[in-house]
Amino acid sequence: MLRRRDNPLFNKVLRRVEAEELAAARRRDEAEQEDFARQFRVLLDSALCLKPNEESQTLLDLKARLDQAYTQLASLGGDTEPFRQGLRRLTDTIIAAVRQAAARDPHALEELVHEQLAREQHYRLMEFPLVADLMRPDSPIAAEELPAALLSSSMEELEAAIWLFGPDELRALCHAARTLLSETGTDYGCENLVLLESHLSES
C-alpha cells in the first residue's frame, strides 16, 4: 500500500490511499503479528520437546518449519526483531544438533556448511521488504502491480529481488516495465529498467 501511495507509476485510483485504508492495514498487521506469536509458541514448544538423541529427519523437518516462519515474519509490519532473533537462535540450536548427529560423516558436514551459507544469504535477502513480500504465498503485490513495484524500488532492493525471476519472467517484466514508462510518460524508474535489462542480457 505504501508503495502505491503518491507513486506516479500506479494509476490514480491505486495511488490514492485514504486514512481508512491505512488504519485497516495497521489492524491487519496487528492481527498477523498476533497469529505469528501463536505460531512461534508452537515452534518453541516443538523445540523444547526434542529428545537428546532426536532423529535427524525430525530435526530437519523442524528446521524447515523455522525457515518458513522466518520468511513469513520478514514481511510482517511492526517490531518483529524479538521474533527474528528467537527464530535464529532456535535454528542455530537445531543445526548444532544436526551437526552433532553427523559428526562422523564428512559429506554431511560439508552439506551443512553449504546449507549455512545459503541460510545466511536467505536472511540477508529477507531484510528487503520487496523480497519478503514477493516470497509470501499470499504476496500483497498483485501480478499487474509488479512492474511498478520493481521500477519504484531502491536499486539495492531491486538487485536483491531480481534473482527471484527466471529469464522468461524477466523478459516479460522488462517489456511490461517499458510499456508502463511509455504510458505514464515519466522517467521515474528508468534507472531500474536499465538494471533489469542488463540482468536480462546476462541471463
PDB file of C-alpha atoms in Angstrom:
ATOM      1  CA  MET A   1       0.000   0.000   0.000  1.00  0.00           C
ATOM      2  CA  LEU A   2       2.772   2.433   0.879  1.00  0.00           C
ATOM      3  CA  ARG A   3       4.452   1.568  -2.435  1.00  0.00           C
ATOM      4  CA  ARG A   4       1.350   2.778  -4.264  1.00  0.00           C
ATOM      5  CA  ARG A   5       0.838   5.958  -2.286  1.00  0.00           C
ATOM      6  CA  ASP A   6       1.515   9.027  -4.478  1.00  0.00           C
ATOM      7  CA  ASN A   7       3.533   6.824  -6.853  1.00  0.00           C
ATOM      8  CA  PRO A   8       3.225   8.063 -10.482  1.00  0.00           C
ATOM      9  CA  LEU A   9       3.726   4.528 -11.804  1.00  0.00           C
ATOM     10  CA  PHE A  10       0.368   3.439 -10.381  1.00  0.00           C
ATOM     11  CA  ASN A  11      -2.976   4.653 -11.674  1.00  0.00           C
ATOM     12  CA  LYS A  12      -4.770   7.463  -9.864  1.00  0.00           C
ATOM     13  CA  VAL A  13      -7.115   5.131  -8.000  1.00  0.00           C
ATOM     14  CA  LEU A  14      -4.337   2.939  -6.600  1.00  0.00           C
ATOM     15  CA  ARG A  15      -2.014   5.796  -5.674  1.00  0.00           C
ATOM     16  CA  ARG A  16      -4.721   7.499  -3.607  1.00  0.00           C
ATOM     17  CA  VAL A  17      -4.530   5.817  -0.197  1.00  0.00           C
ATOM     18  CA  GLU A  18      -7.116   7.046   2.288  1.00  0.00           C
ATOM     19  CA  ALA A  19      -6.692   7.226   6.066  1.00  0.00           C
ATOM     20  CA  GLU A  20      -9.278   4.457   6.478  1.00  0.00           C
ATOM     21  CA  GLU A  21      -7.183   2.144   4.310  1.00  0.00           C
ATOM     22  CA  LEU A  22      -4.077   2.853   6.373  1.00  0.00           C
ATOM     23  CA  ALA A  23      -5.993   2.161   9.587  1.00  0.00           C
ATOM     24  CA  ALA A  24      -7.299  -1.116   8.162  1.00  0.00           C
ATOM     25  CA  ALA A  25      -3.765  -2.070   7.111  1.00  0.00           C
ATOM     26  CA  ARG A  26      -2.494  -1.412  10.630  1.00  0.00           C
ATOM     27  CA  ARG A  27      -5.229  -3.642  12.043  1.00  0.00           C
ATOM     28  CA  ARG A  28      -4.247  -6.402   9.612  1.00  0.00           C
ATOM     29  CA  ASP A  29      -0.608  -6.027  10.658  1.00  0.00           C
ATOM     30  CA  GLU A  30      -1.581  -6.365  14.316  1.00  0.00           C
ATOM     31  CA  ALA A  31      -3.711  -9.449  13.600  1.00  0.00           C
ATOM     32  CA  GLU A  32      -0.868 -11.042  11.621  1.00  0.00           C
ATOM     33  CA  GLN A  33       1.560 -10.364  14.454  1.00  0.00           C
ATOM     34  CA  GLU A  34      -0.784 -11.982  16.979  1.00  0.00           C
ATOM     35  CA  ASP A  35      -1.189 -15.004  14.716  1.00  0.00           C
ATOM     36  CA  PHE A  36       2.571 -15.254  14.267  1.00  0.00           C
ATOM     37  CA  ALA A  37       3.117 -15.065  18.025  1.00  0.00           C
ATOM     38  CA  ARG A  38       0.912 -18.157  18.382  1.00  0.00           C
ATOM     39  CA  GLN A  39       2.864 -19.943  15.641  1.00  0.00           C
ATOM     40  CA  PHE A  40       6.127 -19.027  17.317  1.00  0.00           C
ATOM     41  CA  ARG A  41       4.974 -20.539  20.621  1.00  0.00           C
ATOM     42  CA  VAL A  42       4.103 -23.775  18.804  1.00  0.00           C
ATOM     43  CA  LEU A  43       7.574 -23.868  17.238  1.00  0.00           C
ATOM     44  CA  LEU A  44       9.186 -23.167  20.588  1.00  0.00           C
ATOM     45  CA  ASP A  45       7.203 -25.990  22.206  1.00  0.00           C
ATOM     46  CA  SER A  46       8.278 -28.345  19.403  1.00  0.00           C
ATOM     47  CA  ALA A  47      11.922 -27.446  20.011  1.00  0.00           C
ATOM     48  CA  LEU A  48      11.590 -27.951  23.769  1.00  0.00           C
ATOM     49  CA  CYS A  49      10.070 -31.400  23.223  1.00  0.00           C
ATOM     50  CA  LEU A  50      13.034 -32.689  21.217  1.00  0.00           C
ATOM     51  CA  LYS A  51      14.823 -35.675  22.714  1.00  0.00           C
ATOM     52  CA  PRO A  52      18.606 -35.558  23.359  1.00  0.00           C
ATOM     53  CA  ASN A  53      19.262 -38.001  20.514  1.00  0.00           C
ATOM     54  CA  GLU A  54      16.445 -36.945  18.218  1.00  0.00           C
ATOM     55  CA  GLU A  55      16.339 -38.383  14.700  1.00  0.00           C
ATOM     56  CA  SER A  56      17.938 -36.196  12.053  1.00  0.00           C
ATOM     57  CA  GLN A  57      14.781 -36.126   9.921  1.00  0.00           C
ATOM     58  CA  THR A  58      12.740 -34.782  12.827  1.00  0.00           C
ATOM     59  CA  LEU A  59      15.331 -32.051  13.337  1.00  0.00           C
ATOM     60  CA  LEU A  60      15.376 -31.177   9.641  1.00  0.00           C
ATOM     61  CA  ASP A  61      11.575 -31.056   9.492  1.00  0.00           C
ATOM     62  CA  LEU A  62      11.533 -28.593  12.374  1.00  0.00           C
ATOM     63  CA  LYS A  63      14.264 -26.519  10.734  1.00  0.00           C
ATOM     64  CA  ALA A  64      12.164 -26.334   7.557  1.00  0.00           C
ATOM     65  CA  ARG A  65       9.249 -25.010   9.628  1.00  0.00           C
ATOM     66  CA  LEU A  66      11.555 -22.419  11.194  1.00  0.00           C
ATOM     67  CA  ASP A  67      12.783 -21.316   7.758  1.00  0.00           C
ATOM     68  CA  GLN A  68       9.202 -20.961   6.556  1.00  0.00           C
ATOM     69  CA  ALA A  69       8.310 -18.932   9.640  1.00  0.00           C
ATOM     70  CA  TYR A  70      11.299 -16.630   9.068  1.00  0.00           C
ATOM     71  CA  THR A  71      10.155 -15.925   5.519  1.00  0.00           C
ATOM     72  CA  GLN A  72       6.658 -15.153   6.763  1.00  0.00           C
ATOM     73  CA  LEU A  73       7.972 -12.941   9.555  1.00  0.00           C
ATOM     74  CA  ALA A  74      10.087 -10.849   7.193  1.00  0.00           C
ATOM     75  CA  SER A  75       7.005  -9.326   5.550  1.00  0.00           C
ATOM     76  CA  LEU A  76       5.091  -8.531   8.748  1.00  0.00           C
ATOM     77  CA  GLY A  77       4.694  -4.953   9.909  1.00  0.00           C
ATOM     78  CA  GLY A  78       5.655  -3.594  13.307  1.00  0.00           C
ATOM     79  CA  ASP A  79       8.569  -4.547  15.545  1.00  0.00           C
ATOM     80  CA  THR A  80       9.472  -8.130  14.652  1.00  0.00           C
ATOM     81  CA  GLU A  81      13.074  -8.126  15.882  1.00  0.00           C
ATOM     82  CA  PRO A  82      12.394 -10.236  19.036  1.00  0.00           C
ATOM     83  CA  PHE A  83      10.776 -12.949  16.894  1.00  0.00           C
ATOM     84  CA  ARG A  84      13.559 -12.674  14.329  1.00  0.00           C
ATOM     85  CA  GLN A  85      16.247 -13.228  16.951  1.00  0.00           C
ATOM     86  CA  GLY A  86      14.242 -16.036  18.531  1.00  0.00           C
ATOM     87  CA  LEU A  87      13.908 -17.889  15.227  1.00  0.00           C
ATOM     88  CA  ARG A  88      17.615 -17.525  14.532  1.00  0.00           C
ATOM     89  CA  ARG A  89      18.526 -18.902  17.945  1.00  0.00           C
ATOM     90  CA  LEU A  90      16.158 -21.844  17.524  1.00  0.00           C
ATOM     91  CA  THR A  91      17.553 -22.561  14.067  1.00  0.00           C
ATOM     92  CA  ASP A  92      21.134 -22.407  15.347  1.00  0.00           C
ATOM     93  CA  THR A  93      20.207 -24.869  18.100  1.00  0.00           C
ATOM     94  CA  ILE A  94      18.671 -27.284  15.595  1.00  0.00           C
ATOM     95  CA  ILE A  95      21.658 -27.026  13.245  1.00  0.00           C
ATOM     96  CA  ALA A  96      24.042 -27.708  16.132  1.00  0.00           C
ATOM     97  CA  ALA A  97      22.083 -30.873  16.952  1.00  0.00           C
ATOM     98  CA  VAL A  98      22.149 -31.994  13.306  1.00  0.00           C
ATOM     99  CA  ARG A  99      25.885 -31.297  13.123  1.00  0.00           C
ATOM    100  CA  GLN A 100      26.473 -33.372  16.238  1.00  0.00           C
ATOM    101  CA  ALA A 101      24.493 -36.258  14.751  1.00  0.00           C
ATOM    102  CA  ALA A 102      26.564 -36.039  11.556  1.00  0.00           C
ATOM    103  CA  ALA A 103      29.915 -35.705  13.314  1.00  0.00           C
ATOM    104  CA  ARG A 104      31.321 -38.855  11.675  1.00  0.00           C
ATOM    105  CA  ASP A 105      30.007 -38.121   8.187  1.00  0.00           C
ATOM    106  CA  PRO A 106      32.341 -35.703   6.320  1.00  0.00           C
ATOM    107  CA  HIS A 107      29.942 -35.404   3.376  1.00  0.00           C
ATOM    108  CA  ALA A 108      27.028 -34.498   5.648  1.00  0.00           C
ATOM    109  CA  LEU A 109      29.170 -31.928   7.451  1.00  0.00           C
ATOM    110  CA  GLU A 110      30.151 -30.365   4.131  1.00  0.00           C
ATOM    111  CA  GLU A 111      26.478 -30.170   3.142  1.00  0.00           C
ATOM    112  CA  LEU A 112      25.725 -28.416   6.423  1.00  0.00           C
ATOM    113  CA  VAL A 113      28.370 -25.787   5.679  1.00  0.00           C
ATOM    114  CA  HIS A 114      26.808 -25.093   2.272  1.00  0.00           C
ATOM    115  CA  GLU A 115      23.357 -25.002   3.848  1.00  0.00           C
ATOM    116  CA  GLN A 116      24.518 -22.499   6.447  1.00  0.00           C
ATOM    117  CA  LEU A 117      25.896 -20.188   3.753  1.00  0.00           C
ATOM    118  CA  ALA A 118      22.610 -20.422   1.851  1.00  0.00           C
ATOM    119  CA  ARG A 119      20.649 -19.681   5.027  1.00  0.00           C
ATOM    120  CA  GLU A 120      22.705 -16.583   5.783  1.00  0.00           C
ATOM    121  CA  GLN A 121      22.127 -15.383   2.228  1.00  0.00           C
ATOM    122  CA  HIS A 122      18.407 -16.011   2.702  1.00  0.00           C
ATOM    123  CA  TYR A 123      18.436 -13.975   5.908  1.00  0.00           C
ATOM    124  CA  ARG A 124      20.134 -11.082   4.106  1.00  0.00           C
ATOM    125  CA  LEU A 125      17.595 -11.148   1.279  1.00  0.00           C
ATOM    126  CA  MET A 126      14.706 -11.186   3.727  1.00  0.00           C
ATOM    127  CA  GLU A 127      15.901  -7.831   5.057  1.00  0.00           C
ATOM    128  CA  PHE A 128      14.446  -6.268   1.900  1.00  0.00           C
ATOM    129  CA  PRO A 129      10.668  -5.702   2.181  1.00  0.00           C
ATOM    130  CA  LEU A 130      10.180  -6.193  -1.571  1.00  0.00           C
ATOM    131  CA  VAL A 131      11.823  -9.628  -1.499  1.00  0.00           C
ATOM    132  CA  ALA A 132       9.927 -10.629   1.640  1.00  0.00           C
ATOM    133  CA  ASP A 133       6.605  -9.613   0.076  1.00  0.00           C
ATOM    134  CA  LEU A 134       7.350 -11.466  -3.160  1.00  0.00           C
ATOM    135  CA  MET A 135       8.314 -14.625  -1.254  1.00  0.00           C
ATOM    136  CA  ARG A 136       4.961 -14.790   0.530  1.00  0.00           C
ATOM    137  CA  PRO A 137       2.463 -17.326  -0.916  1.00  0.00           C
ATOM    138  CA  ASP A 138      -0.179 -14.610  -0.401  1.00  0.00           C
ATOM    139  CA  SER A 139       2.022 -11.823  -1.735  1.00  0.00           C
ATOM    140  CA  PRO A 140       0.495  -8.356  -1.272  1.00  0.00           C
ATOM    141  CA  ILE A 141       1.963  -7.377  -4.653  1.00  0.00           C
ATOM    142  CA  ALA A 142      -0.507  -8.283  -7.398  1.00  0.00           C
ATOM    143  CA  ALA A 143       0.951  -9.526 -10.692  1.00  0.00           C
ATOM    144  CA  GLU A 144      -0.260  -6.437 -12.559  1.00  0.00           C
ATOM    145  CA  GLU A 145       1.402  -4.192  -9.955  1.00  0.00           C
ATOM    146  CA  LEU A 146       4.782  -5.951 -10.074  1.00  0.00           C
ATOM    147  CA  PRO A 147       6.390  -3.840 -12.846  1.00  0.00           C
ATOM    148  CA  ALA A 148       5.552  -0.625 -10.979  1.00  0.00           C
ATOM    149  CA  ALA A 149       6.797  -2.098  -7.700  1.00  0.00           C
ATOM    150  CA  LEU A 150      10.124  -3.088  -9.267  1.00  0.00           C
ATOM    151  CA  LEU A 151      10.597   0.235 -11.025  1.00  0.00           C
ATOM    152  CA  SER A 152       9.925   2.242  -7.869  1.00  0.00           C
ATOM    153  CA  SER A 153      12.097   0.189  -5.511  1.00  0.00           C
ATOM    154  CA  SER A 154      15.601   1.187  -4.488  1.00  0.00           C
ATOM    155  CA  MET A 155      18.422  -0.118  -6.665  1.00  0.00           C
ATOM    156  CA  GLU A 156      19.745  -2.245  -3.815  1.00  0.00           C
ATOM    157  CA  GLU A 157      16.326  -3.767  -3.208  1.00  0.00           C
ATOM    158  CA  LEU A 158      15.846  -4.434  -6.916  1.00  0.00           C
ATOM    159  CA  GLU A 159      19.236  -6.159  -7.111  1.00  0.00           C
ATOM    160  CA  ALA A 160      18.131  -8.436  -4.291  1.00  0.00           C
ATOM    161  CA  ALA A 161      14.767  -9.218  -5.910  1.00  0.00           C
ATOM    162  CA  ILE A 162      15.959  -9.963  -9.450  1.00  0.00           C
ATOM    163  CA  TRP A 163      17.176 -13.460  -8.515  1.00  0.00           C
ATOM    164  CA  LEU A 164      13.541 -14.481  -7.940  1.00  0.00           C
ATOM    165  CA  PHE A 165      12.783 -14.375 -11.665  1.00  0.00           C
ATOM    166  CA  GLY A 166      13.841 -16.696 -14.438  1.00  0.00           C
ATOM    167  CA  PRO A 167      14.852 -15.431 -17.915  1.00  0.00           C
ATOM    168  CA  ASP A 168      11.335 -15.695 -19.371  1.00  0.00           C
ATOM    169  CA  GLU A 169       9.767 -13.908 -16.399  1.00  0.00           C
ATOM    170  CA  LEU A 170      12.445 -11.226 -16.508  1.00  0.00           C
ATOM    171  CA  ARG A 171      11.888 -10.708 -20.237  1.00  0.00           C
ATOM    172  CA  ALA A 172       8.147 -10.273 -19.687  1.00  0.00           C
ATOM    173  CA  LEU A 173       8.768  -7.876 -16.793  1.00  0.00           C
ATOM    174  CA  CYS A 174      11.153  -5.756 -18.871  1.00  0.00           C
ATOM    175  CA  HIS A 175       8.552  -5.498 -21.624  1.00  0.00           C
ATOM    176  CA  ALA A 176       5.824  -4.583 -19.122  1.00  0.00           C
ATOM    177  CA  ALA A 177       8.099  -2.027 -17.454  1.00  0.00           C
ATOM    178  CA  ARG A 178       8.965  -0.362 -20.773  1.00  0.00           C
ATOM    179  CA  THR A 179       5.275  -0.194 -21.661  1.00  0.00           C
ATOM    180  CA  LEU A 180       4.411   1.261 -18.263  1.00  0.00           C
ATOM    181  CA  LEU A 181       7.018   4.016 -18.530  1.00  0.00           C
ATOM    182  CA  SER A 182       5.809   4.848 -22.024  1.00  0.00           C
ATOM    183  CA  GLU A 183       2.171   5.016 -20.932  1.00  0.00           C
ATOM    184  CA  THR A 184       2.831   7.125 -17.846  1.00  0.00           C
ATOM    185  CA  GLY A 185       5.193   9.476 -19.654  1.00  0.00           C
ATOM    186  CA  THR A 186       7.558   9.608 -16.697  1.00  0.00           C
ATOM    187  CA  ASP A 187      11.239   8.839 -16.340  1.00  0.00           C
ATOM    188  CA  TYR A 188      10.665   7.754 -12.731  1.00  0.00           C
ATOM    189  CA  GLY A 189      12.165   4.270 -12.570  1.00  0.00           C
ATOM    190  CA  CYS A 190      14.210   4.461 -15.782  1.00  0.00           C
ATOM    191  CA  GLU A 191      17.416   3.510 -13.974  1.00  0.00           C
ATOM    192  CA  ASN A 192      15.690   0.440 -12.578  1.00  0.00           C
ATOM    193  CA  LEU A 193      14.626  -0.579 -16.081  1.00  0.00           C
ATOM    194  CA  VAL A 194      18.251  -0.318 -17.223  1.00  0.00           C
ATOM    195  CA  LEU A 195      19.246  -2.626 -14.373  1.00  0.00           C
ATOM    196  CA  LEU A 196      16.501  -5.127 -15.237  1.00  0.00           C
ATOM    197  CA  GLU A 197      17.537  -5.185 -18.889  1.00  0.00           C
ATOM    198  CA  SER A 198      21.214  -5.581 -18.032  1.00  0.00           C
ATOM    199  CA  HIS A 199      20.398  -8.652 -15.969  1.00  0.00           C
ATOM    200  CA  LEU A 200      18.257  -9.988 -18.798  1.00  0.00           C
ATOM    201  CA  SER A 201      21.158  -9.670 -21.246  1.00  0.00           C
ATOM    202  CA  GLU A 202      23.375 -11.607 -18.836  1.00  0.00           C
ATOM    203  CA  SER A 203      20.887 -14.444 -18.243  1.00  0.00           C
TER     204      SER A 203
END
